[in-house]
PDB file of C-alpha atoms in Angstrom:
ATOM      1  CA  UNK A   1      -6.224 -26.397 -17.983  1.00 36.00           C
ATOM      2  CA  UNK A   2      -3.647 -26.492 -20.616  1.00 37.00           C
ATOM      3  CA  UNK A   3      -2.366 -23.681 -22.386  1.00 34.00           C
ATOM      4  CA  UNK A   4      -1.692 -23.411 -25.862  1.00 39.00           C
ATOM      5  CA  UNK A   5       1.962 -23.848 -26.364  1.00 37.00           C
ATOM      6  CA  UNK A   6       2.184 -19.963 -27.874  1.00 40.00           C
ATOM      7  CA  UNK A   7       1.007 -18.651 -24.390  1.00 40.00           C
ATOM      8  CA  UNK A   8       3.015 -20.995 -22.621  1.00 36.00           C
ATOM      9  CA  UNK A   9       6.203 -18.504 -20.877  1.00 39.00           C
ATOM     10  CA  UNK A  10       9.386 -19.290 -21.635  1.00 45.00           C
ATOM     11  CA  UNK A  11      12.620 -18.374 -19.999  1.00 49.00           C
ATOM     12  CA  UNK A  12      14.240 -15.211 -21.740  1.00 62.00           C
ATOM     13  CA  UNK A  13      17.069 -15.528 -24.035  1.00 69.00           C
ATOM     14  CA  UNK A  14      19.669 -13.234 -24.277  1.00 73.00           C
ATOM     15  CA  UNK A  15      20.383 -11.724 -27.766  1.00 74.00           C
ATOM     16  CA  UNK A  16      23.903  -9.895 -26.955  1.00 92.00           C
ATOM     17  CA  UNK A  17      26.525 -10.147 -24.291  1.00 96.00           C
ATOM     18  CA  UNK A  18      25.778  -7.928 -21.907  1.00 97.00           C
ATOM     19  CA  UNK A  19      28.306  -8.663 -18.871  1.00 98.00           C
ATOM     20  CA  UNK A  20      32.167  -9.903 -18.651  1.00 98.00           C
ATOM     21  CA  UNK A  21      33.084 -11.432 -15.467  1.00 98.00           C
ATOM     22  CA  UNK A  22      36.772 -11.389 -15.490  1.00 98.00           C
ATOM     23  CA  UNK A  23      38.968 -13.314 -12.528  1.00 97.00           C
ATOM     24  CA  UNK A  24      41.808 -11.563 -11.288  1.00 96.00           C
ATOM     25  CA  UNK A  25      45.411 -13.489 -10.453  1.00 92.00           C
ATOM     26  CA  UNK A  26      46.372 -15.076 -13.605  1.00 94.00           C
ATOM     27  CA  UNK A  27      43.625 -13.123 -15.759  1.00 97.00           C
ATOM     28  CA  UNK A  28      43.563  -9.952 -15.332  1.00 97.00           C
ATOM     29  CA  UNK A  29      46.960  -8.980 -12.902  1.00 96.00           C
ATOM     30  CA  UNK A  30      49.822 -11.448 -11.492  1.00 93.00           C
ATOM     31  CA  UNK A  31      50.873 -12.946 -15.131  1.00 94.00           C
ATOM     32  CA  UNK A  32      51.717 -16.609 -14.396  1.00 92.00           C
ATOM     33  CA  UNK A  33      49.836 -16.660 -11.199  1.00 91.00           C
ATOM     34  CA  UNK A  34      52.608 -16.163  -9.019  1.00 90.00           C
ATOM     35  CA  UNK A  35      51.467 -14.685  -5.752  1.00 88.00           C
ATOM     36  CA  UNK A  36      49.197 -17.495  -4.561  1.00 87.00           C
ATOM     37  CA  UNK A  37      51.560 -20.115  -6.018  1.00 90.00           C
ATOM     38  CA  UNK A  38      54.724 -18.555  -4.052  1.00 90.00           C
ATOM     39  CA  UNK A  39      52.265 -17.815  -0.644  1.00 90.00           C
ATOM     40  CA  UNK A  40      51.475 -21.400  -0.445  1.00 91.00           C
ATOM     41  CA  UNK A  41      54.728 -22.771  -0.690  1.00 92.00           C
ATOM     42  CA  UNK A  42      56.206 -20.337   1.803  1.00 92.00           C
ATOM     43  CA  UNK A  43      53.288 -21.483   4.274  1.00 93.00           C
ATOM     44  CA  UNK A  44      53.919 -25.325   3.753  1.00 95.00           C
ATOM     45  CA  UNK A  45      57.894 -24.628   3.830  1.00 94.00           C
ATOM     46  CA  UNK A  46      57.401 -22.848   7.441  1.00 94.00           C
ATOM     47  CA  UNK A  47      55.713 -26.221   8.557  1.00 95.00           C
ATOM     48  CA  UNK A  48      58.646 -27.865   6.950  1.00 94.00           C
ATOM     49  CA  UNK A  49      56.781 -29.429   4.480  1.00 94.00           C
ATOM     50  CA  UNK A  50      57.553 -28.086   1.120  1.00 94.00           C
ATOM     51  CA  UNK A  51      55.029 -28.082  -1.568  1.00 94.00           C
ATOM     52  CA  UNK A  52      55.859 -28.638  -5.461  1.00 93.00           C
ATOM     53  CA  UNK A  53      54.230 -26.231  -7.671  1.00 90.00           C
ATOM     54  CA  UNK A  54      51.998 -28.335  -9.354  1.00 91.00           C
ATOM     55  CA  UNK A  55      50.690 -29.581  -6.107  1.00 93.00           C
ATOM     56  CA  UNK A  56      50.019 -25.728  -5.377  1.00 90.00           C
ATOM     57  CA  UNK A  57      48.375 -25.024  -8.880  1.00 89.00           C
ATOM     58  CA  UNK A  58      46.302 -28.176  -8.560  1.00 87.00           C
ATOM     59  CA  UNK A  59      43.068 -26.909  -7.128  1.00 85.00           C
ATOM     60  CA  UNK A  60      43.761 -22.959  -8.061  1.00 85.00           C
ATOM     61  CA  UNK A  61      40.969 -20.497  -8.112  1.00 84.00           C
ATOM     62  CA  UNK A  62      39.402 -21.729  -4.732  1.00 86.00           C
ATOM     63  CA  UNK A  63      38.813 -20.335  -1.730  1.00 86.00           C
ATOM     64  CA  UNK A  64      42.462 -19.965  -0.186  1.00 88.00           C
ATOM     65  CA  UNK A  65      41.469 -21.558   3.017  1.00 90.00           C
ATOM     66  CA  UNK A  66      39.631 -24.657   1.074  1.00 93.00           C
ATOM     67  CA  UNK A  67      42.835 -23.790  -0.850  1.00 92.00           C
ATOM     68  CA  UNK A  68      44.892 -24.861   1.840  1.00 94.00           C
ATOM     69  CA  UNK A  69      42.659 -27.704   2.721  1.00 94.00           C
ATOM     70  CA  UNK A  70      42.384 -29.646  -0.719  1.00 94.00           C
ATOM     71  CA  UNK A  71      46.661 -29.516  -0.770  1.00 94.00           C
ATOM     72  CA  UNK A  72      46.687 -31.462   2.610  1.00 95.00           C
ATOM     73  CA  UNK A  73      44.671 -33.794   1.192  1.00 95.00           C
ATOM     74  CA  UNK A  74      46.971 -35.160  -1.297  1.00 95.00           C
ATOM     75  CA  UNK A  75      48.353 -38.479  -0.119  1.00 95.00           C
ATOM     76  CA  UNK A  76      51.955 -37.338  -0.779  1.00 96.00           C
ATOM     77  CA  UNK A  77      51.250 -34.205   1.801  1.00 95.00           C
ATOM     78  CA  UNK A  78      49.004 -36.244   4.238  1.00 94.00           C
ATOM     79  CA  UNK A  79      51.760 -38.972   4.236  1.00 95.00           C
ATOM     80  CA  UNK A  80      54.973 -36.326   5.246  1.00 95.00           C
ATOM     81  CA  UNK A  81      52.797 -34.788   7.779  1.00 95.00           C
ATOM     82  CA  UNK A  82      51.589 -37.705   9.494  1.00 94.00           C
ATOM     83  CA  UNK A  83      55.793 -38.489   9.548  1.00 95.00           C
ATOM     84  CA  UNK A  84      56.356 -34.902  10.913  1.00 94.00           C
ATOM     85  CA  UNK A  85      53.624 -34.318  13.326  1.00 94.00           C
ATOM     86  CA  UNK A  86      52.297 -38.376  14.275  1.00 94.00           C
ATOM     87  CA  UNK A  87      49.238 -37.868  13.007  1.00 94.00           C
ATOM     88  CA  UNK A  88      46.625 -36.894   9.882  1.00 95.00           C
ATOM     89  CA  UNK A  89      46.093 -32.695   9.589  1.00 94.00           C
ATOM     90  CA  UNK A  90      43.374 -32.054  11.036  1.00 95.00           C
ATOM     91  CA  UNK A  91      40.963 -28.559  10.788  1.00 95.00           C
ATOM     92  CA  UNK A  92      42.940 -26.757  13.479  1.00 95.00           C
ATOM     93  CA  UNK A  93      46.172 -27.703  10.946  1.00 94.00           C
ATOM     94  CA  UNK A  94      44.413 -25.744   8.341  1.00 95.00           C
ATOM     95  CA  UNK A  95      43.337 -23.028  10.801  1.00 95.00           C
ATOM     96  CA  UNK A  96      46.974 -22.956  11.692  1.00 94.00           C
ATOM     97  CA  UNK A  97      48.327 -22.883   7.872  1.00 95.00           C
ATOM     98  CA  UNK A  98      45.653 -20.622   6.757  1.00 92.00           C
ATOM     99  CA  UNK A  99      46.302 -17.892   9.872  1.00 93.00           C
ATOM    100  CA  UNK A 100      50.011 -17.588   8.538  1.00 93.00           C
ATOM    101  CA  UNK A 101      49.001 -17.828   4.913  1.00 90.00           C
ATOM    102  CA  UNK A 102      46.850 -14.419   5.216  1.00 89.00           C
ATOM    103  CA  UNK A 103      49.834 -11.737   6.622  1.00 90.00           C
ATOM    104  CA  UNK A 104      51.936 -13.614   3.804  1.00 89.00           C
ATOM    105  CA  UNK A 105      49.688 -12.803   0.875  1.00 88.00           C
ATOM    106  CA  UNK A 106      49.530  -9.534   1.679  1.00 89.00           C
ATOM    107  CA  UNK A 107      53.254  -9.182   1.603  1.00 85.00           C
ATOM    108  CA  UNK A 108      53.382 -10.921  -1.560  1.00 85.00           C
ATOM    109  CA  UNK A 109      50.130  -9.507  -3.651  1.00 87.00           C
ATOM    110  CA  UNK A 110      52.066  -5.875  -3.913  1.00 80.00           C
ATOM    111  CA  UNK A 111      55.023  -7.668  -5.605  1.00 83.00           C
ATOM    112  CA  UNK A 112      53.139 -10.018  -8.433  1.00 85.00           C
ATOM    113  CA  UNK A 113      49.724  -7.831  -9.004  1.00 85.00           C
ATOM    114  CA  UNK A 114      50.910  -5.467 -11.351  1.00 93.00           C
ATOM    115  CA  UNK A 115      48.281  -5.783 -14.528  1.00 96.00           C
ATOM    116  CA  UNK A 116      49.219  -7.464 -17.216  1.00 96.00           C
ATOM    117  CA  UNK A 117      49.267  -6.228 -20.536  1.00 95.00           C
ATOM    118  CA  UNK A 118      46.669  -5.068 -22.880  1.00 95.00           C
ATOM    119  CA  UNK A 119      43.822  -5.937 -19.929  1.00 97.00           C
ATOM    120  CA  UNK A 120      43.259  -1.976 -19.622  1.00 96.00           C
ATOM    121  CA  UNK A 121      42.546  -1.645 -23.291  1.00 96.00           C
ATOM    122  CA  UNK A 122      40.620  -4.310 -23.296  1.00 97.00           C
ATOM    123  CA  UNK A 123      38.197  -3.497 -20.576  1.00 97.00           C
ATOM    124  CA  UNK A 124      37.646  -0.066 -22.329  1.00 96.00           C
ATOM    125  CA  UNK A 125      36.740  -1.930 -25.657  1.00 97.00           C
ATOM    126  CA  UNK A 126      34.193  -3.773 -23.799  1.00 97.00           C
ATOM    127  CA  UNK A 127      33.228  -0.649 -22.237  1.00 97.00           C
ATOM    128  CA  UNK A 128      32.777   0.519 -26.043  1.00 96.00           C
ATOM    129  CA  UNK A 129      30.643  -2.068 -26.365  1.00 95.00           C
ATOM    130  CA  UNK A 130      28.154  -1.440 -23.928  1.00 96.00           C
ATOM    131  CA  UNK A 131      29.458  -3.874 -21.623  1.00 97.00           C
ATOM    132  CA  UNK A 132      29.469  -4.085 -17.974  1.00 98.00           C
ATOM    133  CA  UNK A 133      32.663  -5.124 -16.145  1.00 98.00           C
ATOM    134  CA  UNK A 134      32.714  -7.736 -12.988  1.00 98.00           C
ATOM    135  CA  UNK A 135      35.206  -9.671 -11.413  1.00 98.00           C
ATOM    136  CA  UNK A 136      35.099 -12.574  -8.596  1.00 97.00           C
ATOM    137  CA  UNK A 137      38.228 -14.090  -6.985  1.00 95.00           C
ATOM    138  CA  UNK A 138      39.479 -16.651  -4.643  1.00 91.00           C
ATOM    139  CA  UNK A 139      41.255 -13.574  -2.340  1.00 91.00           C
ATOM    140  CA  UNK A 140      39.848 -12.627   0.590  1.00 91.00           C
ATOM    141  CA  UNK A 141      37.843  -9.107   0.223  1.00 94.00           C
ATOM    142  CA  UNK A 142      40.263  -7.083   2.039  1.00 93.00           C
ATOM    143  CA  UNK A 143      43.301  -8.670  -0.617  1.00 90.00           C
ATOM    144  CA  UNK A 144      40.598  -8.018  -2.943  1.00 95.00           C
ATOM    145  CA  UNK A 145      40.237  -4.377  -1.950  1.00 95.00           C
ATOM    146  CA  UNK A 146      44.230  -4.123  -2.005  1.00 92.00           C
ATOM    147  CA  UNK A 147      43.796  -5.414  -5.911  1.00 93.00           C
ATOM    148  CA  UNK A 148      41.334  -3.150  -6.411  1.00 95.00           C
ATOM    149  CA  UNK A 149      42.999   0.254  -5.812  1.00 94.00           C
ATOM    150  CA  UNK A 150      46.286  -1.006  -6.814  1.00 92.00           C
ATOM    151  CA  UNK A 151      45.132  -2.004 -10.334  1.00 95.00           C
ATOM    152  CA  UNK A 152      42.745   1.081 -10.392  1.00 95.00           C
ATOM    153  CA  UNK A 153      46.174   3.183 -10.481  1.00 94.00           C
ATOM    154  CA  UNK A 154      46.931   1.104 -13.200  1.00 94.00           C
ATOM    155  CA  UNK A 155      43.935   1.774 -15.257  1.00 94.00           C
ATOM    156  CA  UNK A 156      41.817  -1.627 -14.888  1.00 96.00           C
ATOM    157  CA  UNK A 157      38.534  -0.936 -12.690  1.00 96.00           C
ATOM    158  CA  UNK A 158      35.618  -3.335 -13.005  1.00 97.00           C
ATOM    159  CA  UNK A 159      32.197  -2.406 -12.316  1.00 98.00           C
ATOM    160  CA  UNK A 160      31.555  -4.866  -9.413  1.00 97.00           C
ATOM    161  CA  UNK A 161      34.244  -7.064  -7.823  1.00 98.00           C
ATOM    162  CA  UNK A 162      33.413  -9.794  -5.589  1.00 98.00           C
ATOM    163  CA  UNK A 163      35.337 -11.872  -3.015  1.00 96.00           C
ATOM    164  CA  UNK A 164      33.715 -15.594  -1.268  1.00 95.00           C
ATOM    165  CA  UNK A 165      33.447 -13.275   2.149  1.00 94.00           C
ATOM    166  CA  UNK A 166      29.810 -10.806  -0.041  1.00 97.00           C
ATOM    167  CA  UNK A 167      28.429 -14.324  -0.911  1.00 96.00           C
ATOM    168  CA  UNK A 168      29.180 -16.610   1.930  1.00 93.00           C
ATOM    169  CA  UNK A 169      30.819 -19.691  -0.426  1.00 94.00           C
ATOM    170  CA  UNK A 170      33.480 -18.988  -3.203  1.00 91.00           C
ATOM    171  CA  UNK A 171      34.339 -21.112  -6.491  1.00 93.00           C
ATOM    172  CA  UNK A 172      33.169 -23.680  -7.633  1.00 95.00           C
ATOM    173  CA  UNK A 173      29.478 -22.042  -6.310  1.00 96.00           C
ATOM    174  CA  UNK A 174      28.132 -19.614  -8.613  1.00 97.00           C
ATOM    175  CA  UNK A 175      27.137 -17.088  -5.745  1.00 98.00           C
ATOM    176  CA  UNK A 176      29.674 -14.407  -6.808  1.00 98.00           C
ATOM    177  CA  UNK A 177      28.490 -14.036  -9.849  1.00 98.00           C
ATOM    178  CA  UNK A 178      24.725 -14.154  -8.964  1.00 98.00           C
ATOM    179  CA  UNK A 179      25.347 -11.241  -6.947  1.00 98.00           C
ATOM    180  CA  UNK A 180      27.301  -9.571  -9.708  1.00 98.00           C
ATOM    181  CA  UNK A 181      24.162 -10.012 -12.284  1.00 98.00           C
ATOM    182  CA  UNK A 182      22.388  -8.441  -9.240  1.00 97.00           C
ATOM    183  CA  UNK A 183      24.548  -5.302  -8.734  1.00 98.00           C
ATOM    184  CA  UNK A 184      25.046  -4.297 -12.309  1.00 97.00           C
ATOM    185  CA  UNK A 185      21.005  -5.677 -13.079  1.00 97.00           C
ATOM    186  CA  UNK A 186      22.644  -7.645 -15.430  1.00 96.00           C
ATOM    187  CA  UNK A 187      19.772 -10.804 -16.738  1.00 92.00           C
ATOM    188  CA  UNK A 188      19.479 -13.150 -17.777  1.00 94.00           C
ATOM    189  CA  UNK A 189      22.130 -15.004 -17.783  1.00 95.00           C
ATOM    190  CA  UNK A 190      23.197 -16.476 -20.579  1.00 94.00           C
ATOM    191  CA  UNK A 191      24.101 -12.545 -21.091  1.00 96.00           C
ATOM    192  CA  UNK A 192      27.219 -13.121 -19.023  1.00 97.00           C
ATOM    193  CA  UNK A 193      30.446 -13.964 -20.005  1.00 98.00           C
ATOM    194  CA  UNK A 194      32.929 -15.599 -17.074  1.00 98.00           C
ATOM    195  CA  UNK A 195      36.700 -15.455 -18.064  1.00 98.00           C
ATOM    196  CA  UNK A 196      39.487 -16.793 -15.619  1.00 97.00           C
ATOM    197  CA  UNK A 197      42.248 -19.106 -15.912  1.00 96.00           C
ATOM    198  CA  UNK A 198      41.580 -21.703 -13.849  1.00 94.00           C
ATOM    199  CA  UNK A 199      39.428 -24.838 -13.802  1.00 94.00           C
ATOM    200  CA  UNK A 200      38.225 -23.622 -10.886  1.00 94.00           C
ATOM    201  CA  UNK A 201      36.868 -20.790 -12.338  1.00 96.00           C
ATOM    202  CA  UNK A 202      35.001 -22.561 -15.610  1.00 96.00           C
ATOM    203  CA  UNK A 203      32.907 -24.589 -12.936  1.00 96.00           C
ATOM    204  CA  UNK A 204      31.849 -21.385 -11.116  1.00 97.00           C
ATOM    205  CA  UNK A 205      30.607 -19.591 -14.793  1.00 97.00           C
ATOM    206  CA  UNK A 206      29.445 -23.305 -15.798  1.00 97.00           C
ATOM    207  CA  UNK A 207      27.255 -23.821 -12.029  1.00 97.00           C
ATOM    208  CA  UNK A 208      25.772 -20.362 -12.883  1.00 97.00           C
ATOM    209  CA  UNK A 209      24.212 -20.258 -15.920  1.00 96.00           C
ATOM    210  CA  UNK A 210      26.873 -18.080 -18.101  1.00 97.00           C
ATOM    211  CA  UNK A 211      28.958 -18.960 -20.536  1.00 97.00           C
ATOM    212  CA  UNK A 212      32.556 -19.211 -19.409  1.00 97.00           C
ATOM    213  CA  UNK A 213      35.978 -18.985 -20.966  1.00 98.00           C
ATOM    214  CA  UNK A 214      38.908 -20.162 -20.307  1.00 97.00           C
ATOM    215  CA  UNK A 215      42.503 -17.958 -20.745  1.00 97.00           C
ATOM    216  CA  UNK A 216      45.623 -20.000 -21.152  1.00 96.00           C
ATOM    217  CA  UNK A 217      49.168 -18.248 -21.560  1.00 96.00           C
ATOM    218  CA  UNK A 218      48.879 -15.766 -18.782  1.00 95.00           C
ATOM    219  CA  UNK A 219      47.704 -17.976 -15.662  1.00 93.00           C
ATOM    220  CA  UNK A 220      47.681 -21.016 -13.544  1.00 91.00           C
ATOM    221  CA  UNK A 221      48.164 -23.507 -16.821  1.00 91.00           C
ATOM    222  CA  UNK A 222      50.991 -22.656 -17.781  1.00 94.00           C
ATOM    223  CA  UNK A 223      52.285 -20.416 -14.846  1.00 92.00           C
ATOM    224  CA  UNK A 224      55.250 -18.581 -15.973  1.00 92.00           C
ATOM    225  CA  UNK A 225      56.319 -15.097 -15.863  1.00 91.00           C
ATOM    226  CA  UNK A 226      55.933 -13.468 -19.172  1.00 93.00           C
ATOM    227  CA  UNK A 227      59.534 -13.000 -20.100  1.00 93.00           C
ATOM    228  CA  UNK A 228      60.003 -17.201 -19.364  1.00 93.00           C
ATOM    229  CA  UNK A 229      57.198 -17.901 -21.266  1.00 93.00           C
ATOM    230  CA  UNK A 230      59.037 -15.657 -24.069  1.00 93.00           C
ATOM    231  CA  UNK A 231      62.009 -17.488 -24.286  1.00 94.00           C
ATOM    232  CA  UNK A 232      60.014 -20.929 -24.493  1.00 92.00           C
ATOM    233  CA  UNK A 233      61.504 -23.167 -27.166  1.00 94.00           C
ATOM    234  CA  UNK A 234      58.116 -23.208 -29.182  1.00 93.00           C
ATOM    235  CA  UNK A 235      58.132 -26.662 -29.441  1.00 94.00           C
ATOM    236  CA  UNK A 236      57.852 -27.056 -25.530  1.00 95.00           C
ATOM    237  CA  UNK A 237      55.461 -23.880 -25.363  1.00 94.00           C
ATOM    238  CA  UNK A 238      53.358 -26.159 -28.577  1.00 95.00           C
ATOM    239  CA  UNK A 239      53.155 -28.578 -25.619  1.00 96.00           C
ATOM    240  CA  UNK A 240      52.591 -26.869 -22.624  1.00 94.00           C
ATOM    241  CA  UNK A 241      49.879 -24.882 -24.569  1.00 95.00           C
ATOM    242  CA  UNK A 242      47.795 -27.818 -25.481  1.00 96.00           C
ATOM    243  CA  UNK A 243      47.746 -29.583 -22.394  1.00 95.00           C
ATOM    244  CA  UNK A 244      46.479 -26.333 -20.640  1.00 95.00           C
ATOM    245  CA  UNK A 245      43.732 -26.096 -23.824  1.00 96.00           C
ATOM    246  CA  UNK A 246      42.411 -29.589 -23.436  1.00 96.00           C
ATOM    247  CA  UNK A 247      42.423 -29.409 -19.367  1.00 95.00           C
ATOM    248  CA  UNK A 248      39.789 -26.710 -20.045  1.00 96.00           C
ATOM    249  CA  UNK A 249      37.565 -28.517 -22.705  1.00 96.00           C
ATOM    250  CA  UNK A 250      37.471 -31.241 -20.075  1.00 96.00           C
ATOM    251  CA  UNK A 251      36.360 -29.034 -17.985  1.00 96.00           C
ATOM    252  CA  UNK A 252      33.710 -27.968 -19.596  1.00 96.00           C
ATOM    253  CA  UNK A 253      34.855 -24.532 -21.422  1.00 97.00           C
ATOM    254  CA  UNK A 254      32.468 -23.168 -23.854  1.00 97.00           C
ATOM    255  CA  UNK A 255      35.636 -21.597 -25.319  1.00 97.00           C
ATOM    256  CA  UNK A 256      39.449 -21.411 -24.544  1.00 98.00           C
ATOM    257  CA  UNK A 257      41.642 -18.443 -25.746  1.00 97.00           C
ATOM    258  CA  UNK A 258      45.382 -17.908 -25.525  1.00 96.00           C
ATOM    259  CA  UNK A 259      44.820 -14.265 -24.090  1.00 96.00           C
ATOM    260  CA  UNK A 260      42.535 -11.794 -23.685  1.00 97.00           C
ATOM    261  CA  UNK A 261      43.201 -10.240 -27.322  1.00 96.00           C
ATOM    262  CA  UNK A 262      41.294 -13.173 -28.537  1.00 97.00           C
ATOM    263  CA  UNK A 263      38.233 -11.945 -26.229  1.00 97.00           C
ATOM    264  CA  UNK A 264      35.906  -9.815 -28.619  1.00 97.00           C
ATOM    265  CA  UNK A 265      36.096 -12.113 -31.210  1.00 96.00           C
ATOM    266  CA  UNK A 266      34.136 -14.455 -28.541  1.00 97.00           C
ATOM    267  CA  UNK A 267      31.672 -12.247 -27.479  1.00 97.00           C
ATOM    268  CA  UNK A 268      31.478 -11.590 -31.332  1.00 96.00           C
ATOM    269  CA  UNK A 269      30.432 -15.031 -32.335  1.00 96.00           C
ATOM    270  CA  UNK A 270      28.415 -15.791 -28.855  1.00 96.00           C
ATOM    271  CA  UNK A 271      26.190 -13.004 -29.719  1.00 95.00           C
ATOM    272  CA  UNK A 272      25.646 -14.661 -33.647  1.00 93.00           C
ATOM    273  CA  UNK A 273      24.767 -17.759 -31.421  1.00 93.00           C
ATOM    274  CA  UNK A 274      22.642 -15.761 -29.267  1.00 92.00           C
ATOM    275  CA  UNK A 275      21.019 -13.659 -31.695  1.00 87.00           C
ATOM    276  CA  UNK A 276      20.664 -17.149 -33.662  1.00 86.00           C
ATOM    277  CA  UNK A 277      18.311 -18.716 -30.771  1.00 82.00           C
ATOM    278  CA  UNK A 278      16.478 -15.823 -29.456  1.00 63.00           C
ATOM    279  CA  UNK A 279      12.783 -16.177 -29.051  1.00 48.00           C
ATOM    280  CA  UNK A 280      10.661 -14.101 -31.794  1.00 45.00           C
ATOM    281  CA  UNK A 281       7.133 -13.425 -30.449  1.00 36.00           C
TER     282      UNK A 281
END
């Protein structure tokens, strides 16, 4: 039979925030999202195929093996390699690329972690808030677990921090942060707020459900240390900033902030919008 619509269930709607997922090179430590960036093109220069940093920031946020495999890929890259090697890279290319990339990374993550500015503070407003902390990343878990205590010492320690290796797929799957709303019991969720700074990362918070954010000046978009970005001629940093801004409403952003000091007054007007549609019974 049919039930009368008022006893028909509906999904649950969130009336606050309850959950920020926060990414971590680019977002939350490594300002300008250097350590990935410089790993890469150490790899591909060791093969004797350099890499130009926008071909390395192209496909960010991934996986660093499908990382690896999405740069030799490009028709530029395929085309130098056939010309080095006499043939297309194959999988045991990326294997090969991928086993050097790992000892690498870990050389490099202690020198461009450090967390940037005014995350700590941050994190304990949310805190404040009620708010539970998670993070997912493109790292493996043990560079993840490096990240982890390293930042701790620095005063940044989510609640939950998840690498592709817990979940079995990384970004642009929304796994990670399933399992996040699972550990911190987190639902539903449209309760969740994803932040990270590439478009890799608004396709994983947009493929699960959550609302996701985009955060411009301090990762892969613009991808400059903090004291270049400083000296910017604002003109050129105008530019730069735009381009990044309208890369992530392409991509689907819900929002796009500058940095994470623009975060609360987010969550502050997602919550009106919330609050706005929740179901009265």
């Amino acid at each position: 039979m049919t039930l009368p619509a008022s006893n028909v269930p509906r999904s649950p709607i969130a009336s606050k925030i309850q959950a920020v997922i926060f990414d971590w090179a680019g977002t939350t430590v490594d300002f300008g999202s250097l350590a990935p960036v410089r790993t890469i093109q150490r790899v591909f220069e060791e093969f004797d195929l350099p890499v130009y940093e926008s071909e390395a920031r192209q496909d960010m946020g991934l996986p660093k093996r499908d990382h690896i495999a999405r740069i030799l890929s490009i028709p530029r890259i395929q085309t130098a390699w056939d010309l080095l090697y006499g043939a297309l890279p194959v999988q045991a290319d990326i294997d090969r690329l991928y086993a050097r990339f790992v000892p690498l990374q870990f050389d490099c993550l202690c020198a461009y972690s450090s967390v940037i500015e005014g995350v700590s503070e941050m994190v304990e407003k949310l805190r404040r808030r009620g708010l539970r902390i998670g993070s997912t990343t493109g790292y493996t878990r043990a560079m993840l677990d490096l990240l982890v205590e390293q930042s701790a010492r620095e005063g940044f320690t989510p609640d939950c921090s998840l690498s592709p290796e817990d979940v079995g797929a990384g970004r642009p799957h929304p796994f990670m942060i399933f399992e996040t709303a699972v550990r911190l019991k987190i639902y539903p969720l449209a309760a969740i707020v994803k932040v990270g700074d590439t478009v890799a990362d608004v396709q994983e918070g947009l493929n699960a459900g959550v609302w996701s954010v985009g955060v411009v000046k301090t990762g892969n978009m613009i991808g400059l240390r903090k004291a270049d970005l400083d000296v910017l001629p604002a003109n050129d940093l105008g530019r730069r900033l735009s381009l990044a801004r309208a890369e992530f409403e392409k991509a689907g952003a819900h929002y796009v902030i500058d940095t994470l000091d623009e975060l609360e007054s987010v969550i502050d007007e997602i919550d009106v919008r919330l609050d706005a549609a929740v179901i009265r019974w």
